[in-house]
Amino acid sequence: MTKRTVIWTVGITAVAAVAIGVGIECYVRSCSKAGGGEPRPYANYTQTLGLKGTQAATVRSLEAAYARDLAAVRAGMAKDRVDLCAMLALEVWDQKAVDRVAARLAAAQSRQQRVVVTYLGKIREVLSPEQRARFANLMIEDLCTACRGEGMAQACICPSGSGHQCGHKG
């Protein structure tokens, strides 16, 4: 590899890394604004579910741990994505190396999902039966693109007869 090729490869890799970082940040922000992609912050739960006192304090504590755990997983995912993009600039495509990074990324996505589900389960534990039912409906509504107003779904995916509050026909 010539010096010029190395310089170009490093430059392209740097630009790709910045672009991916910006893309990830935009995705995270858009998910947070749309209500999908990750659970709502505790303030919305506090208000929507009528949490007070110990319940609200517990959910605030869970939120802090959740944010920390999720940030750690996402940092690893961002690095793996940058590594994959850097491989695009290499002269020789190494499928085995790509597969290893892709496997790490898939494992990180699995860890991310476990962090989210664990967080939601811990919130569930502090709720009354009525609050749990509303909480489950909030999660269903968060998943439904029609409920979020994104227009990507042809129809609402909320289950029929679930008592959901989205106003769509499941």
Tab-separated table of N, CA and C in Angstrom:
chain	number	residue	atom	x	y	z
A	1	MET	N	0.836	-1.164	0.000
A	1	MET	CA	0.000	0.000	0.000
A	1	MET	C	0.893	1.243	0.000
A	2	THR	N	0.559	2.178	-0.838
A	2	THR	CA	1.357	3.394	-0.928
A	2	THR	C	0.980	4.351	0.202
A	3	LYS	N	1.847	5.335	0.420
A	3	LYS	CA	1.605	6.324	1.459
A	3	LYS	C	0.313	7.082	1.179
A	4	ARG	N	0.092	7.395	-0.090
A	4	ARG	CA	-1.111	8.128	-0.477
A	4	ARG	C	-2.369	7.297	-0.179
A	5	THR	N	-2.333	6.010	-0.461
A	5	THR	CA	-3.472	5.128	-0.188
A	5	THR	C	-3.749	5.075	1.305
A	6	VAL	N	-2.700	4.989	2.105
A	6	VAL	CA	-2.858	4.951	3.561
A	6	VAL	C	-3.509	6.244	4.055
A	7	ILE	N	-3.046	7.379	3.543
A	7	ILE	CA	-3.605	8.661	3.960
A	7	ILE	C	-5.085	8.742	3.584
A	8	TRP	N	-5.417	8.335	2.355
A	8	TRP	CA	-6.812	8.337	1.924
A	8	TRP	C	-7.656	7.397	2.784
A	9	THR	N	-7.136	6.231	3.086
A	9	THR	CA	-7.862	5.251	3.904
A	9	THR	C	-8.129	5.819	5.294
A	10	VAL	N	-7.116	6.433	5.892
A	10	VAL	CA	-7.291	7.028	7.216
A	10	VAL	C	-8.318	8.162	7.146
A	11	GLY	N	-8.244	8.989	6.131
A	11	GLY	CA	-9.192	10.097	5.976
A	11	GLY	C	-10.618	9.613	5.807
A	12	ILE	N	-10.813	8.623	4.952
A	12	ILE	CA	-12.153	8.080	4.721
A	12	ILE	C	-12.688	7.450	5.998
A	13	THR	N	-11.822	6.738	6.717
A	13	THR	CA	-12.235	6.110	7.964
A	13	THR	C	-12.657	7.164	8.984
A	14	ALA	N	-11.906	8.251	9.077
A	14	ALA	CA	-12.246	9.324	10.020
A	14	ALA	C	-13.593	9.948	9.666
A	15	VAL	N	-13.808	10.216	8.392
A	15	VAL	CA	-15.079	10.806	7.960
A	15	VAL	C	-16.232	9.842	8.245
A	16	ALA	N	-16.021	8.555	7.965
A	16	ALA	CA	-17.057	7.555	8.233
A	16	ALA	C	-17.366	7.485	9.724
A	17	ALA	N	-16.341	7.553	10.551
A	17	ALA	CA	-16.541	7.491	12.004
A	17	ALA	C	-17.377	8.669	12.490
A	18	VAL	N	-17.071	9.853	11.991
A	18	VAL	CA	-17.837	11.047	12.385
A	18	VAL	C	-19.276	10.923	11.889
A	19	ALA	N	-19.445	10.493	10.646
A	19	ALA	CA	-20.790	10.359	10.079
A	19	ALA	C	-21.616	9.349	10.866
A	20	ILE	N	-21.012	8.244	11.230
A	20	ILE	CA	-21.747	7.233	11.993
A	20	ILE	C	-22.094	7.768	13.371
A	21	GLY	N	-21.157	8.447	14.003
A	21	GLY	CA	-21.432	9.020	15.317
A	21	GLY	C	-22.591	9.997	15.270
A	22	VAL	N	-22.600	10.853	14.269
A	22	VAL	CA	-23.692	11.818	14.109
A	22	VAL	C	-24.992	11.068	13.816
A	23	GLY	N	-24.921	10.071	12.961
A	23	GLY	CA	-26.113	9.286	12.636
A	23	GLY	C	-26.700	8.587	13.842
A	24	ILE	N	-25.844	8.009	14.668
A	24	ILE	CA	-26.308	7.334	15.878
A	24	ILE	C	-26.961	8.343	16.809
A	25	GLU	N	-26.340	9.489	16.994
A	25	GLU	CA	-26.893	10.514	17.879
A	25	GLU	C	-28.252	10.986	17.372
A	26	CYS	N	-28.368	11.199	16.062
A	26	CYS	CA	-29.654	11.619	15.491
A	26	CYS	C	-30.711	10.549	15.688
A	27	TYR	N	-30.328	9.285	15.501
A	27	TYR	CA	-31.268	8.181	15.687
A	27	TYR	C	-31.752	8.142	17.127
A	28	VAL	N	-30.825	8.235	18.065
A	28	VAL	CA	-31.185	8.191	19.474
A	28	VAL	C	-32.117	9.344	19.823
A	29	ARG	N	-31.796	10.541	19.338
A	29	ARG	CA	-32.648	11.687	19.623
A	29	ARG	C	-34.019	11.533	18.993
A	30	SER	N	-34.087	11.030	17.761
A	30	SER	CA	-35.389	10.885	17.112
A	30	SER	C	-36.220	9.829	17.808
A	31	CYS	N	-35.593	8.750	18.289
A	31	CYS	CA	-36.335	7.736	19.031
A	31	CYS	C	-36.895	8.324	20.315
A	32	SER	N	-36.092	9.101	20.997
A	32	SER	CA	-36.533	9.685	22.252
A	32	SER	C	-37.695	10.640	22.026
A	33	LYS	N	-37.626	11.441	20.961
A	33	LYS	CA	-38.691	12.393	20.678
A	33	LYS	C	-39.960	11.687	20.236
A	34	ALA	N	-39.817	10.612	19.461
A	34	ALA	CA	-40.979	9.921	18.925
A	34	ALA	C	-41.624	9.009	19.955
A	35	GLY	N	-40.918	8.725	21.033
A	35	GLY	CA	-41.476	7.840	22.037
A	35	GLY	C	-41.152	6.395	21.771
A	36	GLY	N	-40.432	6.097	20.721
A	36	GLY	CA	-40.115	4.716	20.422
A	36	GLY	C	-38.634	4.467	20.527
A	37	GLY	N	-38.255	3.226	20.402
A	37	GLY	CA	-36.846	2.884	20.415
A	37	GLY	C	-36.306	2.618	21.796
A	38	GLU	N	-36.809	3.317	22.773
A	38	GLU	CA	-36.379	3.095	24.145
A	38	GLU	C	-37.490	3.579	25.057
A	39	PRO	N	-37.513	3.085	26.274
A	39	PRO	CA	-38.592	3.474	27.183
A	39	PRO	C	-38.605	4.965	27.473
A	40	ARG	N	-39.764	5.458	27.773
A	40	ARG	CA	-39.933	6.862	28.123
A	40	ARG	C	-39.213	7.153	29.441
A	41	PRO	N	-38.744	8.375	29.624
A	41	PRO	CA	-38.118	8.703	30.899
A	41	PRO	C	-39.133	8.676	32.040
A	42	TYR	N	-38.639	8.503	33.248
A	42	TYR	CA	-39.499	8.296	34.402
A	42	TYR	C	-40.519	9.415	34.608
A	43	ALA	N	-40.200	10.650	34.213
A	43	ALA	CA	-41.126	11.756	34.440
A	43	ALA	C	-42.467	11.470	33.774
A	44	ASN	N	-42.431	10.906	32.568
A	44	ASN	CA	-43.675	10.560	31.894
A	44	ASN	C	-44.406	9.443	32.628
A	45	TYR	N	-43.675	8.463	33.129
A	45	TYR	CA	-44.302	7.388	33.892
A	45	TYR	C	-44.918	7.951	35.161
A	46	THR	N	-44.199	8.837	35.821
A	46	THR	CA	-44.685	9.416	37.069
A	46	THR	C	-46.027	10.087	36.843
A	47	GLN	N	-46.111	10.865	35.789
A	47	GLN	CA	-47.344	11.592	35.500
A	47	GLN	C	-48.424	10.652	34.964
A	48	THR	N	-48.112	9.874	33.953
A	48	THR	CA	-49.102	9.024	33.295
A	48	THR	C	-49.656	7.943	34.214
A	49	LEU	N	-48.789	7.369	35.033
A	49	LEU	CA	-49.208	6.275	35.903
A	49	LEU	C	-49.602	6.747	37.293
A	50	GLY	N	-49.435	8.038	37.566
A	50	GLY	CA	-49.801	8.573	38.873
A	50	GLY	C	-48.871	8.112	39.983
A	51	LEU	N	-47.586	8.023	39.703
A	51	LEU	CA	-46.624	7.575	40.711
A	51	LEU	C	-46.350	8.705	41.693
A	52	LYS	N	-46.267	8.339	42.954
A	52	LYS	CA	-45.993	9.320	43.999
A	52	LYS	C	-45.067	8.686	45.033
A	53	GLY	N	-44.417	9.524	45.796
A	53	GLY	CA	-43.622	9.077	46.927
A	53	GLY	C	-42.581	8.031	46.586
A	54	THR	N	-42.689	6.892	47.258
A	54	THR	CA	-41.712	5.810	47.105
A	54	THR	C	-41.674	5.277	45.676
A	55	GLN	N	-42.837	5.132	45.049
A	55	GLN	CA	-42.867	4.641	43.666
A	55	GLN	C	-42.073	5.564	42.757
A	56	ALA	N	-42.325	6.852	42.835
A	56	ALA	CA	-41.639	7.815	41.975
A	56	ALA	C	-40.142	7.818	42.249
A	57	ALA	N	-39.754	7.759	43.516
A	57	ALA	CA	-38.328	7.748	43.869
A	57	ALA	C	-37.650	6.490	43.350
A	58	THR	N	-38.328	5.360	43.451
A	58	THR	CA	-37.763	4.102	42.959
A	58	THR	C	-37.567	4.153	41.452
A	59	VAL	N	-38.554	4.667	40.735
A	59	VAL	CA	-38.453	4.751	39.275
A	59	VAL	C	-37.338	5.717	38.873
A	60	ARG	N	-37.173	6.822	39.599
A	60	ARG	CA	-36.065	7.745	39.312
A	60	ARG	C	-34.720	7.042	39.483
A	61	SER	N	-34.600	6.250	40.521
A	61	SER	CA	-33.361	5.500	40.776
A	61	SER	C	-33.106	4.477	39.668
A	62	LEU	N	-34.163	3.788	39.262
A	62	LEU	CA	-34.039	2.799	38.175
A	62	LEU	C	-33.634	3.480	36.879
A	63	GLU	N	-34.174	4.668	36.635
A	63	GLU	CA	-33.864	5.405	35.406
A	63	GLU	C	-32.375	5.736	35.327
A	64	ALA	N	-31.791	6.149	36.440
A	64	ALA	CA	-30.366	6.501	36.451
A	64	ALA	C	-29.506	5.279	36.125
A	65	ALA	N	-29.817	4.143	36.725
A	65	ALA	CA	-29.057	2.921	36.455
A	65	ALA	C	-29.256	2.467	35.015
A	66	TYR	N	-30.500	2.589	34.539
A	66	TYR	CA	-30.814	2.212	33.158
A	66	TYR	C	-30.024	3.055	32.164
A	67	ALA	N	-30.003	4.357	32.375
A	67	ALA	CA	-29.283	5.258	31.465
A	67	ALA	C	-27.794	4.911	31.434
A	68	ARG	N	-27.231	4.636	32.582
A	68	ARG	CA	-25.808	4.282	32.667
A	68	ARG	C	-25.533	2.960	31.923
A	69	ASP	N	-26.351	1.947	32.185
A	69	ASP	CA	-26.157	0.642	31.549
A	69	ASP	C	-26.346	0.715	30.039
A	70	LEU	N	-27.359	1.449	29.613
A	70	LEU	CA	-27.636	1.569	28.182
A	70	LEU	C	-26.519	2.329	27.469
A	71	ALA	N	-26.008	3.368	28.092
A	71	ALA	CA	-24.917	4.143	27.489
A	71	ALA	C	-23.680	3.272	27.285
A	72	ALA	N	-23.395	2.410	28.235
A	72	ALA	CA	-22.225	1.536	28.113
A	72	ALA	C	-22.380	0.579	26.932
A	73	VAL	N	-23.546	-0.004	26.786
A	73	VAL	CA	-23.783	-0.926	25.673
A	73	VAL	C	-23.718	-0.184	24.346
A	74	ARG	N	-24.348	0.986	24.279
A	74	ARG	CA	-24.366	1.755	23.028
A	74	ARG	C	-22.972	2.225	22.620
A	75	ALA	N	-22.124	2.515	23.583
A	75	ALA	CA	-20.749	2.921	23.256
A	75	ALA	C	-20.028	1.788	22.538
A	76	GLY	N	-20.196	0.573	23.022
A	76	GLY	CA	-19.590	-0.581	22.356
A	76	GLY	C	-20.158	-0.805	20.971
A	77	MET	N	-21.462	-0.608	20.831
A	77	MET	CA	-22.099	-0.770	19.525
A	77	MET	C	-21.577	0.268	18.535
A	78	ALA	N	-21.402	1.492	18.991
A	78	ALA	CA	-20.904	2.545	18.107
A	78	ALA	C	-19.498	2.201	17.626
A	79	LYS	N	-18.660	1.690	18.518
A	79	LYS	CA	-17.305	1.308	18.126
A	79	LYS	C	-17.340	0.192	17.087
A	80	ASP	N	-18.189	-0.795	17.284
A	80	ASP	CA	-18.295	-1.885	16.309
A	80	ASP	C	-18.780	-1.373	14.957
A	81	ARG	N	-19.713	-0.437	14.960
A	81	ARG	CA	-20.199	0.122	13.690
A	81	ARG	C	-19.095	0.894	12.981
A	82	VAL	N	-18.308	1.625	13.731
A	82	VAL	CA	-17.184	2.354	13.145
A	82	VAL	C	-16.176	1.356	12.567
A	83	ASP	N	-15.919	0.272	13.305
A	83	ASP	CA	-15.002	-0.758	12.800
A	83	ASP	C	-15.501	-1.334	11.474
A	84	LEU	N	-16.801	-1.595	11.386
A	84	LEU	CA	-17.357	-2.121	10.131
A	84	LEU	C	-17.189	-1.118	8.994
A	85	CYS	N	-17.426	0.145	9.273
A	85	CYS	CA	-17.257	1.164	8.235
A	85	CYS	C	-15.799	1.296	7.819
A	86	ALA	N	-14.894	1.185	8.757
A	86	ALA	CA	-13.470	1.259	8.431
A	86	ALA	C	-13.085	0.122	7.492
A	87	MET	N	-13.709	-1.019	7.657
A	87	MET	CA	-13.411	-2.158	6.787
A	87	MET	C	-13.827	-1.900	5.340
A	88	LEU	N	-14.789	-1.031	5.142
A	88	LEU	CA	-15.224	-0.692	3.785
A	88	LEU	C	-14.125	0.003	2.994
A	89	ALA	N	-13.222	0.669	3.683
A	89	ALA	CA	-12.160	1.423	3.024
A	89	ALA	C	-10.922	0.572	2.730
A	90	LEU	N	-10.850	-0.616	3.261
A	90	LEU	CA	-9.675	-1.456	3.055
A	90	LEU	C	-9.615	-1.969	1.617
A	91	GLU	N	-8.401	-2.177	1.143
A	91	GLU	CA	-8.234	-2.686	-0.222
A	91	GLU	C	-8.734	-4.119	-0.353
A	92	VAL	N	-8.504	-4.919	0.676
A	92	VAL	CA	-8.902	-6.328	0.636
A	92	VAL	C	-10.045	-6.545	1.627
A	93	TRP	N	-11.114	-7.129	1.131
A	93	TRP	CA	-12.279	-7.407	1.965
A	93	TRP	C	-12.022	-8.688	2.736
A	94	ASP	N	-12.124	-8.616	4.061
A	94	ASP	CA	-11.897	-9.769	4.927
A	94	ASP	C	-13.231	-10.167	5.550
A	95	GLN	N	-13.927	-11.081	4.896
A	95	GLN	CA	-15.264	-11.474	5.340
A	95	GLN	C	-15.250	-12.060	6.745
A	96	LYS	N	-14.207	-12.806	7.092
A	96	LYS	CA	-14.144	-13.385	8.434
A	96	LYS	C	-14.044	-12.297	9.498
A	97	ALA	N	-13.258	-11.260	9.221
A	97	ALA	CA	-13.153	-10.145	10.168
A	97	ALA	C	-14.487	-9.411	10.269
A	98	VAL	N	-15.141	-9.204	9.134
A	98	VAL	CA	-16.457	-8.561	9.122
A	98	VAL	C	-17.443	-9.390	9.940
A	99	ASP	N	-17.420	-10.703	9.741
A	99	ASP	CA	-18.322	-11.585	10.483
A	99	ASP	C	-18.077	-11.506	11.988
A	100	ARG	N	-16.813	-11.397	12.396
A	100	ARG	CA	-16.501	-11.293	13.829
A	100	ARG	C	-17.061	-9.998	14.415
A	101	VAL	N	-16.887	-8.894	13.699
A	101	VAL	CA	-17.400	-7.617	14.194
A	101	VAL	C	-18.928	-7.636	14.181
A	102	ALA	N	-19.511	-8.188	13.147
A	102	ALA	CA	-20.973	-8.276	13.069
A	102	ALA	C	-21.521	-9.133	14.213
A	103	ALA	N	-20.823	-10.196	14.566
A	103	ALA	CA	-21.240	-11.045	15.691
A	103	ALA	C	-21.167	-10.272	17.007
A	104	ARG	N	-20.109	-9.464	17.172
A	104	ARG	CA	-20.000	-8.633	18.380
A	104	ARG	C	-21.153	-7.636	18.441
A	105	LEU	N	-21.490	-7.054	17.297
A	105	LEU	CA	-22.573	-6.094	17.237
A	105	LEU	C	-23.912	-6.761	17.571
A	106	ALA	N	-24.140	-7.936	17.033
A	106	ALA	CA	-25.378	-8.669	17.331
A	106	ALA	C	-25.461	-8.997	18.822
A	107	ALA	N	-24.345	-9.398	19.419
A	107	ALA	CA	-24.328	-9.694	20.857
A	107	ALA	C	-24.621	-8.430	21.660
A	108	ALA	N	-24.090	-7.298	21.221
A	108	ALA	CA	-24.343	-6.029	21.914
A	108	ALA	C	-25.813	-5.629	21.795
A	109	GLN	N	-26.412	-5.875	20.624
A	109	GLN	CA	-27.832	-5.573	20.453
A	109	GLN	C	-28.680	-6.434	21.389
A	110	SER	N	-28.267	-7.673	21.569
A	110	SER	CA	-28.957	-8.556	22.502
A	110	SER	C	-28.813	-8.035	23.938
A	111	ARG	N	-27.605	-7.597	24.298
A	111	ARG	CA	-27.390	-7.024	25.635
A	111	ARG	C	-28.250	-5.774	25.821
A	112	GLN	N	-28.330	-4.949	24.781
A	112	GLN	CA	-29.151	-3.735	24.856
A	112	GLN	C	-30.603	-4.094	25.132
A	113	GLN	N	-31.113	-5.093	24.431
A	113	GLN	CA	-32.505	-5.489	24.636
A	113	GLN	C	-32.718	-6.008	26.062
A	114	ARG	N	-31.743	-6.756	26.585
A	114	ARG	CA	-31.858	-7.260	27.962
A	114	ARG	C	-31.841	-6.105	28.972
A	115	VAL	N	-31.025	-5.086	28.717
A	115	VAL	CA	-30.996	-3.908	29.603
A	115	VAL	C	-32.373	-3.254	29.632
A	116	VAL	N	-32.981	-3.079	28.468
A	116	VAL	CA	-34.297	-2.443	28.378
A	116	VAL	C	-35.354	-3.285	29.089
A	117	VAL	N	-35.389	-4.583	28.798
A	117	VAL	CA	-36.409	-5.456	29.380
A	117	VAL	C	-36.236	-5.565	30.896
A	118	THR	N	-35.006	-5.630	31.353
A	118	THR	CA	-34.747	-5.681	32.797
A	118	THR	C	-35.244	-4.409	33.472
A	119	TYR	N	-34.965	-3.280	32.855
A	119	TYR	CA	-35.428	-1.986	33.377
A	119	TYR	C	-36.955	-1.960	33.461
A	120	LEU	N	-37.613	-2.358	32.396
A	120	LEU	CA	-39.074	-2.350	32.383
A	120	LEU	C	-39.634	-3.308	33.433
A	121	GLY	N	-38.994	-4.463	33.588
A	121	GLY	CA	-39.432	-5.421	34.606
A	121	GLY	C	-39.292	-4.867	36.013
A	122	LYS	N	-38.229	-4.136	36.265
A	122	LYS	CA	-38.042	-3.543	37.589
A	122	LYS	C	-39.071	-2.452	37.859
A	123	ILE	N	-39.422	-1.692	36.838
A	123	ILE	CA	-40.484	-0.692	37.016
A	123	ILE	C	-41.789	-1.405	37.322
A	124	ARG	N	-42.073	-2.433	36.585
A	124	ARG	CA	-43.307	-3.205	36.761
A	124	ARG	C	-43.474	-3.665	38.202
A	125	GLU	N	-42.368	-4.052	38.835
A	125	GLU	CA	-42.423	-4.583	40.205
A	125	GLU	C	-42.954	-3.580	41.223
A	126	VAL	N	-42.808	-2.293	40.976
A	126	VAL	CA	-43.246	-1.289	41.956
A	126	VAL	C	-44.662	-0.781	41.681
A	127	LEU	N	-45.307	-1.291	40.643
A	127	LEU	CA	-46.621	-0.790	40.241
A	127	LEU	C	-47.753	-1.628	40.823
A	128	SER	N	-48.897	-0.975	40.997
A	128	SER	CA	-50.121	-1.684	41.389
A	128	SER	C	-50.641	-2.429	40.157
A	129	PRO	N	-51.591	-3.354	40.338
A	129	PRO	CA	-52.151	-4.059	39.168
A	129	PRO	C	-52.737	-3.104	38.119
A	130	GLU	N	-53.402	-2.054	38.537
A	130	GLU	CA	-53.987	-1.097	37.585
A	130	GLU	C	-52.888	-0.338	36.848
A	131	GLN	N	-51.855	0.054	37.581
A	131	GLN	CA	-50.729	0.757	36.959
A	131	GLN	C	-49.984	-0.165	35.996
A	132	ARG	N	-49.853	-1.442	36.356
A	132	ARG	CA	-49.179	-2.397	35.459
A	132	ARG	C	-49.928	-2.531	34.144
A	133	ALA	N	-51.242	-2.580	34.194
A	133	ALA	CA	-52.035	-2.685	32.961
A	133	ALA	C	-51.805	-1.458	32.082
A	134	ARG	N	-51.816	-0.284	32.675
A	134	ARG	CA	-51.592	0.953	31.902
A	134	ARG	C	-50.163	0.989	31.367
A	135	PHE	N	-49.216	0.552	32.189
A	135	PHE	CA	-47.807	0.501	31.791
A	135	PHE	C	-47.626	-0.401	30.565
A	136	ALA	N	-48.253	-1.578	30.590
A	136	ALA	CA	-48.167	-2.499	29.449
A	136	ALA	C	-48.738	-1.846	28.196
A	137	ASN	N	-49.847	-1.136	28.343
A	137	ASN	CA	-50.443	-0.442	27.198
A	137	ASN	C	-49.527	0.661	26.678
A	138	LEU	N	-48.852	1.372	27.569
A	138	LEU	CA	-47.906	2.404	27.137
A	138	LEU	C	-46.792	1.791	26.297
A	139	MET	N	-46.312	0.631	26.698
A	139	MET	CA	-45.236	-0.031	25.957
A	139	MET	C	-45.723	-0.464	24.578
A	140	ILE	N	-46.941	-0.976	24.510
A	140	ILE	CA	-47.513	-1.376	23.216
A	140	ILE	C	-47.640	-0.149	22.316
A	141	GLU	N	-48.155	0.935	22.866
A	141	GLU	CA	-48.312	2.165	22.090
A	141	GLU	C	-46.965	2.694	21.613
A	142	ASP	N	-45.925	2.564	22.449
A	142	ASP	CA	-44.586	3.015	22.052
A	142	ASP	C	-44.049	2.213	20.865
A	143	LEU	N	-44.409	0.960	20.794
A	143	LEU	CA	-43.938	0.109	19.699
A	143	LEU	C	-44.688	0.358	18.397
A	144	CYS	N	-45.894	0.849	18.497
A	144	CYS	CA	-46.758	1.008	17.333
A	144	CYS	C	-46.421	2.291	16.587
A	145	THR	N	-45.948	2.155	15.371
A	145	THR	CA	-45.585	3.334	14.586
A	145	THR	C	-46.807	4.183	14.258
A	146	ALA	N	-47.963	3.555	14.129
A	146	ALA	CA	-49.174	4.331	13.879
A	146	ALA	C	-49.500	5.203	15.086
A	147	CYS	N	-49.293	4.647	16.297
A	147	CYS	CA	-49.554	5.423	17.510
A	147	CYS	C	-48.567	6.565	17.655
A	148	ARG	N	-47.344	6.358	17.200
A	148	ARG	CA	-46.315	7.400	17.308
A	148	ARG	C	-46.454	8.426	16.193
A	149	GLY	N	-47.335	8.156	15.222
A	149	GLY	CA	-47.536	9.113	14.141
A	149	GLY	C	-46.442	9.092	13.095
A	150	GLU	N	-45.703	7.999	13.013
A	150	GLU	CA	-44.620	7.925	12.035
A	150	GLU	C	-45.099	7.481	10.673
A	151	GLY	N	-46.298	6.909	10.601
A	151	GLY	CA	-46.866	6.538	9.314
A	151	GLY	C	-46.167	5.390	8.610
A	152	MET	N	-45.285	4.675	9.318
A	152	MET	CA	-44.583	3.564	8.670
A	152	MET	C	-45.445	2.301	8.651
A	153	ALA	N	-46.343	2.180	9.601
A	153	ALA	CA	-47.186	0.998	9.664
A	153	ALA	C	-48.446	1.232	8.835
A	154	GLN	N	-48.888	0.195	8.169
A	154	GLN	CA	-50.128	0.291	7.414
A	154	GLN	C	-51.320	0.372	8.359
A	155	ALA	N	-51.190	-0.276	9.514
A	155	ALA	CA	-52.271	-0.274	10.490
A	155	ALA	C	-51.661	-0.354	11.880
A	156	CYS	N	-52.463	-0.034	12.839
A	156	CYS	CA	-52.022	-0.112	14.228
A	156	CYS	C	-51.714	-1.567	14.584
A	157	ILE	N	-50.615	-1.774	15.314
A	157	ILE	CA	-50.247	-3.141	15.710
A	157	ILE	C	-50.702	-3.476	17.117
A	158	CYS	N	-51.378	-2.528	17.770
A	158	CYS	CA	-51.845	-2.791	19.120
A	158	CYS	C	-52.864	-3.922	19.082
A	159	PRO	N	-52.759	-4.866	20.029
A	159	PRO	CA	-53.659	-6.023	19.996
A	159	PRO	C	-55.114	-5.638	20.273
A	160	SER	N	-56.019	-6.275	19.547
A	160	SER	CA	-57.454	-6.031	19.752
A	160	SER	C	-57.854	-6.461	21.158
A	161	GLY	N	-58.735	-5.707	21.753
A	161	GLY	CA	-59.254	-6.067	23.061
A	161	GLY	C	-58.245	-5.898	24.193
A	162	SER	N	-57.130	-5.229	23.941
A	162	SER	CA	-56.114	-5.094	24.966
A	162	SER	C	-56.430	-3.954	25.930
A	163	GLY	N	-57.417	-3.133	25.591
A	163	GLY	CA	-57.727	-1.992	26.426
A	163	GLY	C	-56.763	-0.834	26.175
A	164	HIS	N	-55.999	-0.903	25.087
A	164	HIS	CA	-55.043	0.159	24.787
A	164	HIS	C	-55.785	1.460	24.543
A	165	GLN	N	-55.080	2.535	24.717
A	165	GLN	CA	-55.680	3.855	24.622
A	165	GLN	C	-55.325	4.600	23.339
A	166	CYS	N	-54.791	3.902	22.349
A	166	CYS	CA	-54.253	4.604	21.190
A	166	CYS	C	-55.328	5.112	20.239
A	167	GLY	N	-56.507	4.531	20.273
A	167	GLY	CA	-57.557	5.003	19.389
A	167	GLY	C	-57.564	4.347	18.021
A	168	HIS	N	-56.628	3.471	17.745
A	168	HIS	CA	-56.604	2.746	16.485
A	168	HIS	C	-57.306	1.415	16.657
A	169	LYS	N	-57.676	0.828	15.572
A	169	LYS	CA	-58.258	-0.519	15.623
A	169	LYS	C	-57.141	-1.521	15.460
A	170	GLY	N	-56.958	-2.376	16.445
A	170	GLY	CA	-55.890	-3.371	16.434
A	170	GLY	C	-56.176	-4.533	15.559
